[in-house]
CSV table of C-alpha atoms in Angstrom, one decimal:
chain,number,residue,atom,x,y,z
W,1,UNK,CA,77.9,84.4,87.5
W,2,UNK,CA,79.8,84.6,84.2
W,3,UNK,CA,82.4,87.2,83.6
W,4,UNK,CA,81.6,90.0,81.0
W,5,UNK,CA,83.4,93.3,80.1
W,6,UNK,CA,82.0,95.8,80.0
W,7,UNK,CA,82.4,98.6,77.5
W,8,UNK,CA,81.5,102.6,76.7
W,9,UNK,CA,83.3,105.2,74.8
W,10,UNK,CA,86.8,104.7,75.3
W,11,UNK,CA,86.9,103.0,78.9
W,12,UNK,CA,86.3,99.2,79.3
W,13,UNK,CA,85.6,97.4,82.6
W,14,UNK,CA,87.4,94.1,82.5
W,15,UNK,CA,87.2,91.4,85.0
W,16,UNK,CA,91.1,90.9,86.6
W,17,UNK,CA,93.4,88.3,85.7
W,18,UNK,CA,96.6,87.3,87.7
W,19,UNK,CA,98.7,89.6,85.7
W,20,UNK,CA,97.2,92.2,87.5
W,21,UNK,CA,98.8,91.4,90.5
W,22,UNK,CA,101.9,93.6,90.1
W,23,UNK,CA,100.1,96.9,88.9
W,24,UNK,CA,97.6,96.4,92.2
W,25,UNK,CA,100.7,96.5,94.3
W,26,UNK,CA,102.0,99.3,92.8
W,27,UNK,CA,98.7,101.6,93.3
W,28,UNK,CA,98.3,100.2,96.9
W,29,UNK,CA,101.5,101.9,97.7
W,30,UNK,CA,99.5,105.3,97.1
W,31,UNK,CA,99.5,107.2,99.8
W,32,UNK,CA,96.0,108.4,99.1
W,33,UNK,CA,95.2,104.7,98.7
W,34,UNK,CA,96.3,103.9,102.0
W,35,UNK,CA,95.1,106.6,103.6
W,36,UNK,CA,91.2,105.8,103.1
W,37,UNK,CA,91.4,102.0,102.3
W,38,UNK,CA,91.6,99.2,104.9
W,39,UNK,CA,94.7,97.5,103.5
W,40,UNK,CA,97.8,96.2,105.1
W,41,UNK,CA,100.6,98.3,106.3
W,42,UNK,CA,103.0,98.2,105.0
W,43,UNK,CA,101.2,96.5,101.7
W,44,UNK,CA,103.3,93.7,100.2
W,45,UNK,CA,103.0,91.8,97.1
W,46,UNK,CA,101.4,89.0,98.6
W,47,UNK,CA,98.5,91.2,99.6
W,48,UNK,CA,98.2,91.8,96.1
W,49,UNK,CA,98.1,88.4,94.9
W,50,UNK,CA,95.3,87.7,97.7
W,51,UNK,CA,93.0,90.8,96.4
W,52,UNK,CA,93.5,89.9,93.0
W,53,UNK,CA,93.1,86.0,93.2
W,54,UNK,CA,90.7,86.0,96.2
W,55,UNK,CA,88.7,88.9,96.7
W,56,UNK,CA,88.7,89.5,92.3
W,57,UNK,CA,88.4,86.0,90.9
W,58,UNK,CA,87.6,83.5,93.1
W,59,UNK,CA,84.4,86.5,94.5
W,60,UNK,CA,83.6,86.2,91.4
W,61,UNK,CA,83.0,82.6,91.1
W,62,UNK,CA,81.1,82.4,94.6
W,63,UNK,CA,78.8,85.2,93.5
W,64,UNK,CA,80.0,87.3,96.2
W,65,UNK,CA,82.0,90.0,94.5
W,66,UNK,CA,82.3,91.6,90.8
W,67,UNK,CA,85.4,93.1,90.5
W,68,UNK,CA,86.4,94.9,87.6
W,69,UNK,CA,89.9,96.9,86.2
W,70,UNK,CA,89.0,100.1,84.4
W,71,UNK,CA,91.0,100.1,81.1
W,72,UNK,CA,91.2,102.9,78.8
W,73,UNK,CA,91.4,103.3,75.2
W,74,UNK,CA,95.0,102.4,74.7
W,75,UNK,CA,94.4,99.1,77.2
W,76,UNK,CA,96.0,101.2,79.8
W,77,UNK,CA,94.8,100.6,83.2
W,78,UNK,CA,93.6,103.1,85.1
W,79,UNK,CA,91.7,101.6,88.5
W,80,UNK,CA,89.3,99.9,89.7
W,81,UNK,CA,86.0,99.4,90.3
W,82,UNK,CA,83.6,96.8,92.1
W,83,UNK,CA,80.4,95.7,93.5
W,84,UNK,CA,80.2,93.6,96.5
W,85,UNK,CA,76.8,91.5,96.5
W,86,UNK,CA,74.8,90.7,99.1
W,87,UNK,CA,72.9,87.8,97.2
W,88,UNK,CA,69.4,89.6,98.7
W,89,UNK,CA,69.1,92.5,95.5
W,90,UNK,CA,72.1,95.4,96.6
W,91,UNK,CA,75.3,95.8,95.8
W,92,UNK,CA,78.2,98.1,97.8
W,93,UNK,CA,80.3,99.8,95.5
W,94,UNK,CA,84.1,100.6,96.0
W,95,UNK,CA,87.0,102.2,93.6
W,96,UNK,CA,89.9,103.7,93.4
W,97,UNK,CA,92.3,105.0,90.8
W,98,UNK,CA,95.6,104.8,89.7
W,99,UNK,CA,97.2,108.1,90.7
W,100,UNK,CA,97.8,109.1,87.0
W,101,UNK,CA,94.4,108.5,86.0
W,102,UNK,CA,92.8,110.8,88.9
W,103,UNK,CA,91.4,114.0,88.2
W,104,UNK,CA,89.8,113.2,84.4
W,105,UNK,CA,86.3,111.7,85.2
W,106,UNK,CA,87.5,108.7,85.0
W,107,UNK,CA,86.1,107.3,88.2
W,108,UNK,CA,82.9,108.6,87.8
W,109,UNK,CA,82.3,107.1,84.4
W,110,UNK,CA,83.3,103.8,85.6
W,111,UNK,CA,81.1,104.1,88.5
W,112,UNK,CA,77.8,104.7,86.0
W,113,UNK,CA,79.0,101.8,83.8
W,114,UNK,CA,78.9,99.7,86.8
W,115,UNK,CA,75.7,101.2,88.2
W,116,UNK,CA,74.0,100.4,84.9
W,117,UNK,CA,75.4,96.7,84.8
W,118,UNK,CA,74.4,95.7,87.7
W,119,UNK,CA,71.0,97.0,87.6
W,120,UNK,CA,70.2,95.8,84.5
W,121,UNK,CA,72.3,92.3,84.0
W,122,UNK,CA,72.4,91.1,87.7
W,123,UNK,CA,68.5,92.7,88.6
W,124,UNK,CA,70.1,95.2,91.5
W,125,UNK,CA,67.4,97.1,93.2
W,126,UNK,CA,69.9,99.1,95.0
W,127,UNK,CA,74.0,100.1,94.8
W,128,UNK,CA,75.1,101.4,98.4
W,129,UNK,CA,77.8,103.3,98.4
W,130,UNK,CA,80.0,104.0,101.8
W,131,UNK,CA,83.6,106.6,102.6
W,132,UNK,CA,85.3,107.3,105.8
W,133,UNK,CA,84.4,110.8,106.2
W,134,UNK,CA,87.1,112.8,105.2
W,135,UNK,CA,87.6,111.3,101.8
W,136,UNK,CA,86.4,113.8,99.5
W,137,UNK,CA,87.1,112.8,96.4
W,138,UNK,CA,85.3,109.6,96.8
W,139,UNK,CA,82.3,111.5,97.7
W,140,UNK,CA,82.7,113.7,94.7
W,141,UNK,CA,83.2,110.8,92.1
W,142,UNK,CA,79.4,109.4,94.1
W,143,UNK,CA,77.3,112.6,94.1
W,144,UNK,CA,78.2,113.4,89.9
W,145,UNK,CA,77.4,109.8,89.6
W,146,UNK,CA,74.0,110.2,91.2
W,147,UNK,CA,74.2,108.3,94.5
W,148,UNK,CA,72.1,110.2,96.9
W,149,UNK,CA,74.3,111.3,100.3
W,150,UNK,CA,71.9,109.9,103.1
W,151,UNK,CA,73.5,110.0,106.0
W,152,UNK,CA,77.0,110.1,108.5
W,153,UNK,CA,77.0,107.0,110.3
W,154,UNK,CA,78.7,107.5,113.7
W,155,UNK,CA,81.7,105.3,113.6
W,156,UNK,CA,80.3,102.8,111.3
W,157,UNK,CA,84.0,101.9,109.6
W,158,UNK,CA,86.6,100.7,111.6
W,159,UNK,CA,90.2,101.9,110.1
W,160,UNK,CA,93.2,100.7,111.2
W,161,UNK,CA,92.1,99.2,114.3
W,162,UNK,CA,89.7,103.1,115.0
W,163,UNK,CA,86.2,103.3,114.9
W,164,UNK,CA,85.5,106.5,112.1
W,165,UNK,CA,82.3,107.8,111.0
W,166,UNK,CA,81.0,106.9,107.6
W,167,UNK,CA,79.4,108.8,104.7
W,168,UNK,CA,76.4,106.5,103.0
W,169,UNK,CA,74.8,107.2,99.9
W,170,UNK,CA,72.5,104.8,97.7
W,171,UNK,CA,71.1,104.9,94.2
W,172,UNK,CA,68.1,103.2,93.0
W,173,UNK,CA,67.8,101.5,89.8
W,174,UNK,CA,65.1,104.3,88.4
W,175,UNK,CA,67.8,106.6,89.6
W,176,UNK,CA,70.3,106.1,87.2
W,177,UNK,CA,71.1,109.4,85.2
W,178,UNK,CA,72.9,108.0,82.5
W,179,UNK,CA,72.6,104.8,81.3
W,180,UNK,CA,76.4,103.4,80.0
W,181,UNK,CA,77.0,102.8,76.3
């Protein structure tokens, strides 16, 4: 699968590079970050370097994985956003934010830029997306992109060693409200 950006208005999804490595350590040490994503405690560089080299680029390359930063107009980054692909059709989407990018529609954006890309450049039939329950804002950035909330799955996540219940929510390809760029 070759790398594209992918751009609209003024935010660009760019694939990572290893000089991402030191900003995804700093925004893992987020407190909201931590609190509803199944990282290491305490997060260390090295964890960084493994998510960004591993889980970002190598993903990539195996077909597994399309990770993306979310720059914005000044090349600023301001999170990021990814699909994880289960080679059958569907993709799982995940994001997060840097904490001074939160609260502008940022997430949600990057969420329909990615929604559109992979339906139309990789064929998706279907983006799920999944939140410990609890995580609101998550939920909010899904439902104004369009996912449909189907269900609470009864400790379907397991979080720091604890089953917790799950929120799920899907989008079909004819279900995309806006189409990016």
């Amino acid at each position: 699968m070759e790398r594209e950006t992918i751009t609209a208005g003024d935010l660009t999804l760019r694939p990572f590079v290893a000089g991402d490595i030191p900003w995804v350590y700093e925004v893992s040490l987020d407190p909201a970050v931590q609190r509803f994503l199944e990282i290491p405690i305490p997060y260390r560089m090295a964890d960084a370097d493994y998510f960004v080299r591993e889980m970002a680029i190598a993903a990539w390359d195996q077909r597994t994985r399309a990770e993306f930063v979310i720059e914005g107009g000044a090349g600023e980054r301001l999170g990021r956003v990814g699909l994880s692909l289960d080679g059958r059709g569907a993709g799982q989407i995940g994001y997060w934010l840097d904490p001074a990018a939160r609260g502008r529609g940022v997430a949600t954006a990057a969420v329909l830029m990615l929604c559109g890309w992979g339906f139309e450049r990789l064929g998706l039939a279907l983006i799920e997306w999944r939140a410990e329950v609890g995580n609101a804002a998550s939920r909010r950035v899904a439902e104004k992109a369009g996912f449909r909330i189907e269900a609470t799955l009864r400790q379907r996540l397991v979080h720091r060693g604890v089953r917790v219940d799950a929120w799920i929510g899907s989008m079909l390809s004819s279900e995309l409200p806006t189409r990016p760029g």
